[in-house]
Amino acid sequence: MTAMEAVKIGLLGIGTVGSGTFRVLERNREEIARRAGRRIEIAWVAARDVAKARAVVGDAIPVVTDAVAAVADPAIDIVVEVIGGTGVAKDAILAAIAHGKHIVTANKALLALHGGEIFAAASARGAMIAFEGAVSGCIPTIKVLREGLAANRIEWIAGIVNGTSNFILSEMRAKGLPFADALSEAQVLGYAEADPTFDVEGIDAAHKLTLLSAIGFGIPVQFDKAYVEGITALTDRDMTYAEKLGYRIKLLGIARRTARGIELRVHPTLIPASRLIASVDGAMNAILVKADAAGVTLYYGAGAGSEPTASAVLADVIDVTRLMRAEPQERVPYLAFQPDALSDVGILPMAEVETSYYLRVRVRDDVGVLADLARTLADAGISIDAMLQQGPGDDRGETDIVILTHPTRERSFDAAMERIVALPAVRPGYSRIRREDLG
Ligand code: NDP
Ligand code: HSE
């Protein structure tokens, strides 16, 4: 190894990811230096609570409290932002870029919402922005899409990209835990976002999917166009019926190129239990990518947590260290495609998306009710793939009917549902979950 000066990092945030980054760098210092070609050192960390920060880093590393001012430090080369959110984190990153620092961040919310502005600022200053930790924890998904599959035309990406919601669904299914208990466990384990609504309402997954879609298809970052639905309305009953029909329910992020536009959607999804991705449990993530030359590839690993995310953050630090002296045009573009070669193909509105459905309705258990349901779907041009009636009616003479449809446009399905809920035998409340084959 050369005797070049150490690369100096300003570490913004020393919480779950920041502390993991500190520990892994300490533990693997030599191994990392052998890979990067230079030693990598933390110059200081920024946190609000100095005592809490000291408990992690000890006395040898200075702790600062003004992250935005600190990034001006001429001694540092790279700012690692693991504060989160779109407030101080954004100000600090823009200030750091203005001072010519390279950026490593795990902040998907920030990039999904303000990526355009941040990438433009970085490009103007010749700064690198690396964000492997922002998507699917330790799994090198960004690297795969930006580099490994660079020769391909990506057709679709479908992934379990939120560890917290996958953990909750797995605990509910395997242990029968109530939703709230499973969420508390995920928070204790450090998987959840500062606001767990982001996890359970699909917003965090949509942030990540937005980044993946930009890198996969060479389109701008467009979080505002994503369709987002979380897991809070899912019931045990639907999980059980799905299993009986040979499916598992997962919160899936799907980005698909179609002739009519790009699908960008996050929602609970029935996937065949026989698919590998259906067995991805706990806080693990998995991403399937369908590419024209490579075919289908699957990436699996811990999607959240202190050291798994630190693994991705430090891989970025190593990459940035290696490329620091390269000319900006020799580096991989932020979003994989050259900034002047982005496509303006539109995001397909959800009403136009074609998929198949799981539908559960509670009905009066009378002669002809099933026929009425089938007729209403047929009138809307929706074909039934499978059906399940849950046993004899209960003592109120009601029963659940579960229907799997063939693919149809969301708009047609919504129109059929308006007529179904108006049928006299149909009780209030129904469940509709989209279904994907992922073949
Ligand atoms: P934590 O809440 O655990 O840590 C946040 C850290 O930022 C704390 O050290 C906090 O310090 C510090 N901080 C907050 N506000 C300020 C401020 N104004 N000035 C200086 N420091 C501040 O968050 P995580 O580590 O979980 O997440 C960090 C980022 O990583 C987020 O963008 C998140 O989305 C992302 N991420 C998280 C993963 C995970 O598994 N947790 C996985 C992948 C990405 P103090 O305690 O003193 O307030
Ligand atoms: N809250 C996120 C999750 C952290 O649960 O997946 C990882 O990005």
Short mmCIF file of C-alpha atoms and ligand atoms in Angstrom, two decimals:
data_model
loop_
_atom_site.label_atom_id
_atom_site.label_comp_id
_atom_site.label_asym_id
_atom_site.label_seq_id
_atom_site.Cartn_x
_atom_site.Cartn_y
_atom_site.Cartn_z
CA MET A 1 0.00 0.00 0.00
CA THR A 2 1.17 3.50 -0.77
CA ALA A 3 1.94 5.95 2.02
CA MET A 4 -0.71 8.38 0.85
CA GLU A 5 -2.37 10.53 3.45
CA ALA A 6 -5.45 9.09 5.13
CA VAL A 7 -8.84 10.01 3.76
CA LYS A 8 -10.78 11.97 6.39
CA ILE A 9 -14.47 11.61 6.99
CA GLY A 10 -16.95 13.88 8.73
CA LEU A 11 -19.63 11.54 10.05
CA LEU A 12 -23.02 13.23 10.39
CA GLY A 13 -25.12 11.16 12.81
CA ILE A 14 -24.03 8.44 15.18
CA GLY A 15 -27.32 6.60 15.66
CA THR A 16 -28.14 3.12 14.33
CA VAL A 17 -26.28 3.45 11.02
CA GLY A 18 -23.64 5.92 12.21
CA SER A 19 -22.59 3.72 15.13
CA GLY A 20 -22.46 0.67 12.86
CA THR A 21 -20.28 2.63 10.44
CA PHE A 22 -17.95 3.62 13.28
CA ARG A 23 -17.68 0.06 14.61
CA VAL A 24 -17.15 -1.64 11.27
CA LEU A 25 -14.51 0.90 10.26
CA GLU A 26 -12.73 0.37 13.58
CA ARG A 27 -12.90 -3.40 13.34
CA ASN A 28 -11.94 -3.74 9.66
CA ARG A 29 -9.63 -0.75 9.41
CA GLU A 30 -6.73 -2.71 7.90
CA GLU A 31 -8.86 -4.72 5.49
CA ILE A 32 -10.59 -1.55 4.31
CA ALA A 33 -7.27 0.30 3.83
CA ARG A 34 -5.93 -2.62 1.77
CA ARG A 35 -8.97 -2.34 -0.48
CA ALA A 36 -9.15 1.46 -0.71
CA GLY A 37 -5.41 1.96 -1.11
CA ARG A 38 -5.44 4.53 1.72
CA ARG A 39 -6.34 4.60 5.37
CA ILE A 40 -9.80 5.94 6.11
CA GLU A 41 -10.29 7.89 9.33
CA ILE A 42 -13.20 9.60 11.02
CA ALA A 43 -12.14 13.20 11.76
CA TRP A 44 -15.22 14.00 13.87
CA VAL A 45 -18.83 13.01 14.32
CA ALA A 46 -21.88 15.28 14.47
CA ALA A 47 -24.77 14.64 16.84
CA ARG A 48 -27.17 16.67 18.97
CA ASP A 49 -26.60 14.69 22.15
CA VAL A 50 -22.85 14.81 22.83
CA ALA A 51 -22.93 12.40 25.78
CA LYS A 52 -24.79 9.79 23.73
CA ALA A 53 -22.31 10.21 20.89
CA ARG A 54 -19.36 9.91 23.31
CA ALA A 55 -20.79 6.64 24.58
CA VAL A 56 -20.23 5.26 21.08
CA VAL A 57 -17.01 6.90 19.92
CA GLY A 58 -15.22 7.51 23.22
CA ASP A 59 -12.98 10.53 23.81
CA ALA A 60 -10.53 10.15 20.95
CA ILE A 61 -12.89 11.53 18.27
CA PRO A 62 -14.30 15.06 18.53
CA VAL A 63 -18.10 15.41 18.65
CA VAL A 64 -19.61 18.52 17.06
CA THR A 65 -23.20 19.67 17.28
CA ASP A 66 -23.58 21.96 14.26
CA ALA A 67 -23.55 19.58 11.32
CA VAL A 68 -24.06 22.26 8.69
CA ALA A 69 -21.16 24.41 9.90
CA ALA A 70 -18.90 21.40 10.47
CA VAL A 71 -18.88 20.27 6.84
CA ALA A 72 -16.80 23.31 5.90
CA ASP A 73 -13.84 21.71 7.71
CA PRO A 74 -10.91 21.80 5.23
CA ALA A 75 -9.48 18.65 6.81
CA ILE A 76 -12.25 16.37 5.56
CA ASP A 77 -12.64 14.80 2.13
CA ILE A 78 -15.92 12.92 2.49
CA VAL A 79 -19.10 13.72 4.37
CA VAL A 80 -21.06 10.64 5.43
CA GLU A 81 -24.64 11.69 6.13
CA VAL A 82 -26.60 9.31 8.35
CA ILE A 83 -28.80 11.80 10.18
CA GLY A 84 -31.86 11.15 8.02
CA GLY A 85 -34.77 13.33 6.96
CA THR A 86 -34.90 16.31 4.67
CA GLY A 87 -34.02 19.15 7.04
CA VAL A 88 -30.53 19.42 8.51
CA ALA A 89 -29.39 16.50 6.34
CA LYS A 90 -30.22 18.40 3.16
CA ASP A 91 -28.67 21.65 4.35
CA ALA A 92 -25.52 19.84 5.44
CA ILE A 93 -25.18 17.92 2.17
CA LEU A 94 -25.66 21.03 0.03
CA ALA A 95 -23.19 22.94 2.21
CA ALA A 96 -20.70 20.07 1.97
CA ILE A 97 -21.01 19.99 -1.84
CA ALA A 98 -20.49 23.74 -1.94
CA HIS A 99 -17.26 23.18 0.01
CA GLY A 100 -16.16 20.56 -2.54
CA LYS A 101 -16.71 17.47 -0.36
CA HIS A 102 -17.82 14.10 -1.70
CA ILE A 103 -20.97 12.67 -0.16
CA VAL A 104 -21.96 9.24 1.05
CA THR A 105 -25.52 8.98 2.35
CA ALA A 106 -28.06 6.33 3.31
CA ASN A 107 -30.87 8.86 3.14
CA LYS A 108 -33.40 7.57 0.62
CA ALA A 109 -36.10 10.06 1.66
CA LEU A 110 -33.80 12.96 0.87
CA LEU A 111 -32.69 11.62 -2.51
CA ALA A 112 -36.18 10.50 -3.55
CA LEU A 113 -37.57 13.95 -2.79
CA HIS A 114 -34.64 16.24 -3.62
CA GLY A 115 -32.34 14.04 -5.69
CA GLY A 116 -32.65 16.29 -8.76
CA GLU A 117 -31.39 19.34 -6.88
CA ILE A 118 -28.66 17.47 -5.00
CA PHE A 119 -27.29 15.64 -8.05
CA ALA A 120 -27.28 18.91 -10.04
CA ALA A 121 -25.37 20.70 -7.27
CA ALA A 122 -22.88 17.85 -7.01
CA SER A 123 -22.40 17.69 -10.75
CA ALA A 124 -21.67 21.42 -10.88
CA ARG A 125 -18.93 20.97 -8.24
CA GLY A 126 -17.58 17.65 -9.57
CA ALA A 127 -18.56 15.95 -6.30
CA MET A 128 -19.53 12.29 -5.94
CA ILE A 129 -22.78 11.25 -4.29
CA ALA A 130 -22.87 7.59 -3.30
CA PHE A 131 -25.99 6.08 -1.77
CA GLU A 132 -25.78 2.27 -1.69
CA GLY A 133 -26.98 2.28 1.93
CA ALA A 134 -30.18 4.04 0.91
CA VAL A 135 -31.65 0.96 -0.76
CA SER A 136 -31.95 -2.52 0.75
CA GLY A 137 -29.33 -2.30 3.50
CA CYS A 138 -26.25 -4.36 2.78
CA ILE A 139 -27.35 -5.64 -0.65
CA PRO A 140 -25.34 -3.94 -3.42
CA THR A 141 -28.46 -3.21 -5.47
CA ILE A 142 -27.32 0.18 -6.72
CA LYS A 143 -23.99 -1.28 -7.80
CA VAL A 144 -25.78 -4.09 -9.61
CA LEU A 145 -28.10 -1.79 -11.53
CA ARG A 146 -25.54 0.92 -12.23
CA GLU A 147 -22.68 -1.36 -13.18
CA GLY A 148 -23.29 -5.10 -13.14
CA LEU A 149 -26.30 -4.97 -15.44
CA ALA A 150 -25.16 -1.93 -17.42
CA ALA A 151 -25.35 -3.78 -20.75
CA ASN A 152 -29.01 -4.67 -20.27
CA ARG A 153 -32.33 -3.10 -20.96
CA ILE A 154 -34.05 -3.48 -17.60
CA GLU A 155 -37.64 -4.71 -17.99
CA TRP A 156 -38.82 -4.75 -14.41
CA ILE A 157 -37.67 -4.57 -10.80
CA ALA A 158 -39.75 -6.08 -8.02
CA GLY A 159 -38.56 -6.11 -4.46
CA ILE A 160 -39.15 -6.41 -0.78
CA VAL A 161 -37.27 -3.24 0.11
CA ASN A 162 -38.59 -2.36 3.54
CA GLY A 163 -37.24 -4.51 6.34
CA THR A 164 -39.64 -3.22 9.00
CA SER A 165 -42.82 -4.07 7.11
CA ASN A 166 -41.43 -7.43 6.04
CA PHE A 167 -40.49 -8.13 9.65
CA ILE A 168 -44.01 -7.20 10.78
CA LEU A 169 -45.70 -9.37 8.15
CA SER A 170 -43.39 -12.31 8.98
CA GLU A 171 -44.01 -12.03 12.74
CA MET A 172 -47.77 -11.75 12.22
CA ARG A 173 -47.77 -14.80 10.00
CA ALA A 174 -45.34 -17.02 11.92
CA LYS A 175 -46.10 -16.10 15.52
CA GLY A 176 -49.57 -14.64 15.26
CA LEU A 177 -48.22 -11.40 16.82
CA PRO A 178 -50.50 -8.38 16.66
CA PHE A 179 -49.36 -5.63 14.28
CA ALA A 180 -48.46 -3.18 17.08
CA ASP A 181 -46.25 -5.70 18.93
CA ALA A 182 -44.36 -6.62 15.77
CA LEU A 183 -43.80 -2.93 14.99
CA SER A 184 -42.43 -2.27 18.50
CA GLU A 185 -39.99 -5.15 18.08
CA ALA A 186 -38.79 -3.71 14.76
CA GLN A 187 -38.25 -0.33 16.42
CA VAL A 188 -36.22 -1.87 19.25
CA LEU A 189 -34.07 -3.69 16.69
CA GLY A 190 -33.32 -0.37 14.93
CA TYR A 191 -34.99 -1.27 11.62
CA ALA A 192 -37.69 1.36 11.65
CA GLU A 193 -37.45 4.94 10.42
CA ALA A 194 -37.63 7.83 12.90
CA ASP A 195 -41.29 8.01 11.86
CA PRO A 196 -42.43 4.38 11.45
CA THR A 197 -45.40 5.56 9.36
CA PHE A 198 -42.87 5.69 6.52
CA ASP A 199 -42.28 1.96 6.94
CA VAL A 200 -45.82 0.68 7.45
CA GLU A 201 -47.47 3.00 4.91
CA GLY A 202 -45.10 2.01 2.13
CA ILE A 203 -43.46 5.45 1.89
CA ASP A 204 -39.94 4.24 2.69
CA ALA A 205 -40.30 1.44 0.13
CA ALA A 206 -41.50 4.01 -2.42
CA HIS A 207 -38.48 6.22 -1.71
CA LYS A 208 -36.22 3.26 -2.49
CA LEU A 209 -38.21 2.12 -5.50
CA THR A 210 -38.08 5.65 -6.91
CA LEU A 211 -34.28 5.52 -6.78
CA LEU A 212 -34.19 2.04 -8.32
CA SER A 213 -36.53 3.08 -11.13
CA ALA A 214 -34.34 6.07 -11.97
CA ILE A 215 -31.22 3.92 -12.09
CA GLY A 216 -32.92 1.02 -13.85
CA PHE A 217 -34.67 2.97 -16.59
CA GLY A 218 -32.64 6.16 -16.88
CA ILE A 219 -35.53 8.42 -15.83
CA PRO A 220 -35.55 11.33 -13.37
CA VAL A 221 -36.28 10.67 -9.68
CA GLN A 222 -40.09 11.03 -9.45
CA PHE A 223 -41.32 10.06 -6.00
CA ASP A 224 -44.44 12.22 -6.39
CA LYS A 225 -45.67 9.94 -9.21
CA ALA A 226 -45.33 6.70 -7.24
CA TYR A 227 -48.45 4.85 -6.14
CA VAL A 228 -48.08 4.01 -2.45
CA GLU A 229 -50.16 1.70 -0.26
CA GLY A 230 -48.94 0.21 3.03
CA ILE A 231 -49.65 -2.82 5.17
CA THR A 232 -51.84 -1.32 7.89
CA ALA A 233 -55.13 -2.56 6.41
CA LEU A 234 -53.97 -6.18 6.02
CA THR A 235 -55.78 -8.75 8.15
CA ASP A 236 -54.88 -12.22 9.45
CA ARG A 237 -57.86 -13.47 7.51
CA ASP A 238 -56.40 -12.37 4.18
CA MET A 239 -53.03 -13.88 5.07
CA THR A 240 -54.74 -17.20 5.81
CA TYR A 241 -56.85 -17.21 2.64
CA ALA A 242 -53.82 -16.24 0.57
CA GLU A 243 -51.93 -19.24 1.99
CA LYS A 244 -54.83 -21.56 1.21
CA LEU A 245 -54.67 -20.39 -2.39
CA GLY A 246 -50.91 -20.97 -2.54
CA TYR A 247 -49.73 -17.38 -2.03
CA ARG A 248 -47.87 -15.19 0.48
CA ILE A 249 -48.56 -11.50 1.02
CA LYS A 250 -45.54 -9.20 0.83
CA LEU A 251 -45.15 -5.44 0.61
CA LEU A 252 -43.66 -5.23 -2.86
CA GLY A 253 -42.18 -2.32 -4.78
CA ILE A 254 -42.66 -2.80 -8.51
CA ALA A 255 -41.15 -0.73 -11.30
CA ARG A 256 -41.97 -2.03 -14.74
CA ARG A 257 -41.37 -0.73 -18.23
CA THR A 258 -44.50 -1.10 -20.40
CA ALA A 259 -45.41 0.16 -23.85
CA ARG A 260 -47.72 2.72 -22.19
CA GLY A 261 -45.29 4.07 -19.59
CA ILE A 262 -43.47 3.03 -16.46
CA GLU A 263 -45.28 1.43 -13.57
CA LEU A 264 -44.06 2.71 -10.20
CA ARG A 265 -46.02 1.20 -7.35
CA VAL A 266 -45.71 -0.06 -3.80
CA HIS A 267 -48.49 -2.14 -2.27
CA PRO A 268 -49.19 -5.42 -0.51
CA THR A 269 -48.99 -8.13 -3.14
CA LEU A 270 -49.92 -11.79 -3.36
CA ILE A 271 -46.98 -13.74 -4.76
CA PRO A 272 -46.92 -17.47 -5.41
CA ALA A 273 -45.57 -19.28 -2.32
CA SER A 274 -43.32 -21.29 -4.66
CA ARG A 275 -41.25 -18.23 -5.64
CA LEU A 276 -37.98 -17.82 -3.73
CA ILE A 277 -38.87 -14.25 -2.85
CA ALA A 278 -42.01 -15.45 -1.05
CA SER A 279 -39.76 -17.07 1.58
CA VAL A 280 -37.90 -13.86 2.40
CA ASP A 281 -38.80 -13.26 6.03
CA GLY A 282 -37.87 -10.98 8.91
CA ALA A 283 -36.01 -7.77 8.09
CA MET A 284 -34.42 -9.41 5.06
CA ASN A 285 -34.87 -7.76 1.69
CA ALA A 286 -34.86 -9.28 -1.78
CA ILE A 287 -34.89 -7.67 -5.17
CA LEU A 288 -35.74 -9.38 -8.42
CA VAL A 289 -34.53 -7.75 -11.62
CA LYS A 290 -35.67 -8.83 -15.07
CA ALA A 291 -33.20 -7.70 -17.71
CA ASP A 292 -33.22 -8.54 -21.40
CA ALA A 293 -29.80 -10.21 -21.59
CA ALA A 294 -29.26 -11.45 -18.04
CA GLY A 295 -32.81 -12.71 -17.54
CA VAL A 296 -34.12 -12.76 -13.97
CA THR A 297 -31.60 -12.21 -11.16
CA LEU A 298 -32.33 -12.15 -7.43
CA TYR A 299 -30.47 -10.25 -4.70
CA TYR A 300 -31.00 -11.08 -1.05
CA GLY A 301 -29.70 -9.85 2.29
CA ALA A 302 -30.34 -7.82 5.43
CA GLY A 303 -32.34 -4.78 4.38
CA ALA A 304 -31.92 -2.78 7.58
CA GLY A 305 -29.95 -2.62 10.77
CA SER A 306 -26.76 -1.08 12.07
CA GLU A 307 -23.88 -3.09 10.59
CA PRO A 308 -25.63 -4.37 7.44
CA THR A 309 -26.27 -0.75 6.43
CA ALA A 310 -22.78 0.27 7.56
CA SER A 311 -21.45 -2.37 5.17
CA ALA A 312 -23.03 -0.50 2.24
CA VAL A 313 -22.05 2.93 3.56
CA LEU A 314 -18.40 1.93 3.92
CA ALA A 315 -18.35 0.24 0.52
CA ASP A 316 -19.35 3.63 -0.88
CA VAL A 317 -16.63 5.35 1.16
CA ILE A 318 -14.08 2.93 -0.34
CA ASP A 319 -15.41 3.55 -3.87
CA VAL A 320 -15.28 7.31 -3.39
CA THR A 321 -11.75 7.06 -2.00
CA ARG A 322 -10.59 5.13 -5.05
CA LEU A 323 -12.23 7.54 -7.49
CA MET A 324 -11.39 10.81 -5.79
CA ARG A 325 -8.59 11.60 -8.21
CA ALA A 326 -10.51 10.51 -11.31
CA GLU A 327 -12.03 13.11 -13.60
CA PRO A 328 -15.80 13.48 -13.01
CA GLN A 329 -16.58 12.16 -16.53
CA GLU A 330 -14.65 8.98 -15.75
CA ARG A 331 -16.91 8.12 -12.83
CA VAL A 332 -20.17 6.14 -13.04
CA PRO A 333 -23.04 8.67 -13.40
CA TYR A 334 -25.12 9.17 -10.22
CA LEU A 335 -28.20 7.61 -11.81
CA ALA A 336 -26.31 5.15 -14.04
CA PHE A 337 -27.22 7.02 -17.25
CA GLN A 338 -25.48 10.16 -18.44
CA PRO A 339 -27.42 13.19 -17.09
CA ASP A 340 -28.07 14.49 -20.63
CA ALA A 341 -29.40 11.09 -21.73
CA LEU A 342 -32.30 10.69 -19.30
CA SER A 343 -35.59 9.53 -20.83
CA ASP A 344 -38.83 11.48 -20.43
CA VAL A 345 -41.08 8.41 -20.65
CA GLY A 346 -44.00 8.97 -18.27
CA ILE A 347 -45.06 7.15 -15.12
CA LEU A 348 -48.28 5.22 -15.73
CA PRO A 349 -51.19 6.35 -13.52
CA MET A 350 -52.33 3.51 -11.24
CA ALA A 351 -55.77 3.40 -12.90
CA GLU A 352 -54.03 2.32 -16.11
CA VAL A 353 -51.89 -0.40 -14.54
CA GLU A 354 -52.78 -3.94 -15.49
CA THR A 355 -52.55 -6.61 -12.82
CA SER A 356 -54.61 -9.40 -11.32
CA TYR A 357 -56.41 -9.23 -8.00
CA TYR A 358 -57.33 -11.06 -4.86
CA LEU A 359 -60.77 -9.99 -3.70
CA ARG A 360 -62.46 -10.95 -0.44
CA VAL A 361 -66.05 -9.97 0.15
CA ARG A 362 -68.34 -10.88 3.01
CA VAL A 363 -71.77 -11.85 1.72
CA ARG A 364 -75.12 -13.23 2.82
CA ASP A 365 -74.90 -16.96 2.20
CA ASP A 366 -77.85 -17.16 -0.21
CA VAL A 367 -78.57 -18.89 -3.49
CA GLY A 368 -77.29 -16.90 -6.46
CA VAL A 369 -74.92 -14.57 -4.57
CA LEU A 370 -71.82 -16.14 -6.09
CA ALA A 371 -73.40 -15.97 -9.53
CA ASP A 372 -74.14 -12.25 -9.02
CA LEU A 373 -70.52 -11.59 -8.11
CA ALA A 374 -69.23 -13.55 -11.09
CA ARG A 375 -71.66 -11.79 -13.43
CA THR A 376 -70.65 -8.34 -12.19
CA LEU A 377 -67.00 -9.11 -12.79
CA ALA A 378 -67.78 -10.62 -16.21
CA ASP A 379 -69.79 -7.53 -17.18
CA ALA A 380 -66.67 -5.46 -16.48
CA GLY A 381 -64.65 -7.82 -18.69
CA ILE A 382 -62.84 -9.37 -15.70
CA SER A 383 -62.14 -13.07 -15.88
CA ILE A 384 -62.02 -15.23 -12.73
CA ASP A 385 -58.96 -17.42 -12.19
CA ALA A 386 -59.86 -19.13 -8.89
CA MET A 387 -62.42 -18.92 -6.14
CA LEU A 388 -62.71 -19.94 -2.50
CA GLN A 389 -65.77 -19.94 -0.28
CA GLN A 390 -64.86 -20.18 3.36
CA GLY A 391 -66.97 -23.03 4.71
CA PRO A 392 -70.64 -22.81 5.58
CA GLY A 393 -71.99 -19.41 6.57
CA ASP A 394 -71.63 -18.31 10.20
CA ASP A 395 -74.58 -18.02 12.58
CA ARG A 396 -75.55 -14.73 10.98
CA GLY A 397 -75.81 -16.56 7.66
CA GLU A 398 -72.73 -14.78 6.24
CA THR A 399 -69.65 -16.14 4.57
CA ASP A 400 -66.42 -14.95 2.95
CA ILE A 401 -65.96 -15.34 -0.78
CA VAL A 402 -62.44 -14.98 -2.12
CA ILE A 403 -61.84 -14.52 -5.83
CA LEU A 404 -58.60 -14.40 -7.80
CA THR A 405 -58.95 -12.60 -11.11
CA HIS A 406 -56.96 -12.70 -14.30
CA PRO A 407 -55.14 -9.46 -15.22
CA THR A 408 -57.28 -6.42 -15.81
CA ARG A 409 -56.82 -2.65 -15.68
CA GLU A 410 -57.14 -1.12 -12.23
CA ARG A 411 -59.76 1.25 -13.60
CA SER A 412 -62.00 -1.70 -14.70
CA PHE A 413 -61.54 -3.41 -11.36
CA ASP A 414 -62.50 -0.23 -9.46
CA ALA A 415 -65.62 0.14 -11.63
CA ALA A 416 -66.61 -3.48 -10.95
CA MET A 417 -66.07 -2.95 -7.20
CA GLU A 418 -68.48 -0.01 -7.21
CA ARG A 419 -71.17 -2.36 -8.53
CA ILE A 420 -70.18 -5.25 -6.26
CA VAL A 421 -70.45 -3.24 -3.04
CA ALA A 422 -73.93 -2.13 -4.14
CA LEU A 423 -75.20 -5.73 -4.46
CA PRO A 424 -77.82 -6.38 -1.74
CA ALA A 425 -76.11 -9.52 -0.41
CA VAL A 426 -72.68 -7.88 -0.02
CA ARG A 427 -71.75 -6.71 3.48
CA PRO A 428 -69.72 -3.52 4.07
CA GLY A 429 -65.94 -3.80 3.96
CA TYR A 430 -63.96 -5.82 1.50
CA SER A 431 -60.33 -6.55 0.85
CA ARG A 432 -58.58 -6.17 -2.47
CA ILE A 433 -54.92 -7.08 -2.91
CA ARG A 434 -52.99 -7.02 -6.15
CA ARG A 435 -51.39 -10.25 -7.33
CA GLU A 436 -48.17 -10.73 -9.30
CA ASP A 437 -46.77 -13.89 -10.80
CA LEU A 438 -43.14 -12.64 -11.03
CA GLY A 439 -42.40 -15.36 -13.55
P1 NDP B 1 -30.98 7.29 14.08
O1 NDP B 1 -32.16 8.08 14.52
O2 NDP B 1 -30.65 6.05 14.78
O3 NDP B 1 -29.69 8.24 14.11
C1 NDP B 1 -29.74 9.57 13.68
C2 NDP B 1 -28.49 10.28 14.16
O4 NDP B 1 -28.51 11.60 13.64
C3 NDP B 1 -28.36 10.41 15.67
O5 NDP B 1 -27.02 10.21 16.01
C4 NDP B 1 -28.78 11.84 15.93
O6 NDP B 1 -28.13 12.38 17.06
C5 NDP B 1 -28.23 12.51 14.70
N1 NDP B 1 -28.91 13.79 14.48
C6 NDP B 1 -30.24 14.01 14.35
N2 NDP B 1 -30.46 15.31 14.13
C7 NDP B 1 -29.25 15.91 14.12
C8 NDP B 1 -28.82 17.26 13.95
N3 NDP B 1 -29.70 18.25 13.75
N4 NDP B 1 -27.51 17.51 13.99
C9 NDP B 1 -26.60 16.53 14.22
N5 NDP B 1 -26.97 15.24 14.39
C10 NDP B 1 -28.26 14.94 14.34
O7 NDP B 1 -31.19 7.03 12.51
P2 NDP B 1 -30.65 5.79 11.66
O8 NDP B 1 -29.23 5.58 11.91
O9 NDP B 1 -31.59 4.66 11.79
O10 NDP B 1 -30.89 6.33 10.17
C11 NDP B 1 -30.01 7.28 9.61
C12 NDP B 1 -30.26 7.34 8.11
O11 NDP B 1 -29.99 6.07 7.55
C13 NDP B 1 -31.70 7.67 7.70
O12 NDP B 1 -31.67 8.40 6.50
C14 NDP B 1 -32.31 6.31 7.45
O13 NDP B 1 -33.38 6.36 6.54
C15 NDP B 1 -31.13 5.60 6.84
N6 NDP B 1 -31.15 4.16 6.94
C16 NDP B 1 -31.41 3.54 8.13
C17 NDP B 1 -31.37 2.17 8.23
C18 NDP B 1 -31.63 1.46 9.50
O14 NDP B 1 -31.66 0.22 9.48
N7 NDP B 1 -31.82 2.13 10.62
C19 NDP B 1 -31.05 1.37 7.06
C20 NDP B 1 -30.81 2.10 5.85
C21 NDP B 1 -30.85 3.45 5.80
P3 NDP B 1 -28.86 12.56 18.46
O15 NDP B 1 -29.21 11.17 18.91
O16 NDP B 1 -27.85 13.22 19.29
O17 NDP B 1 -30.09 13.37 18.17
N1 HSE B 2 -36.67 1.55 7.89
C1 HSE B 2 -35.99 0.91 6.82
C2 HSE B 2 -36.48 -0.51 6.69
C3 HSE B 2 -34.51 0.90 7.08
O1 HSE B 2 -37.15 -1.00 7.60
O2 HSE B 2 -36.22 -1.12 5.66
C4 HSE B 2 -33.73 0.40 5.92
O3 HSE B 2 -33.76 1.28 4.87
#
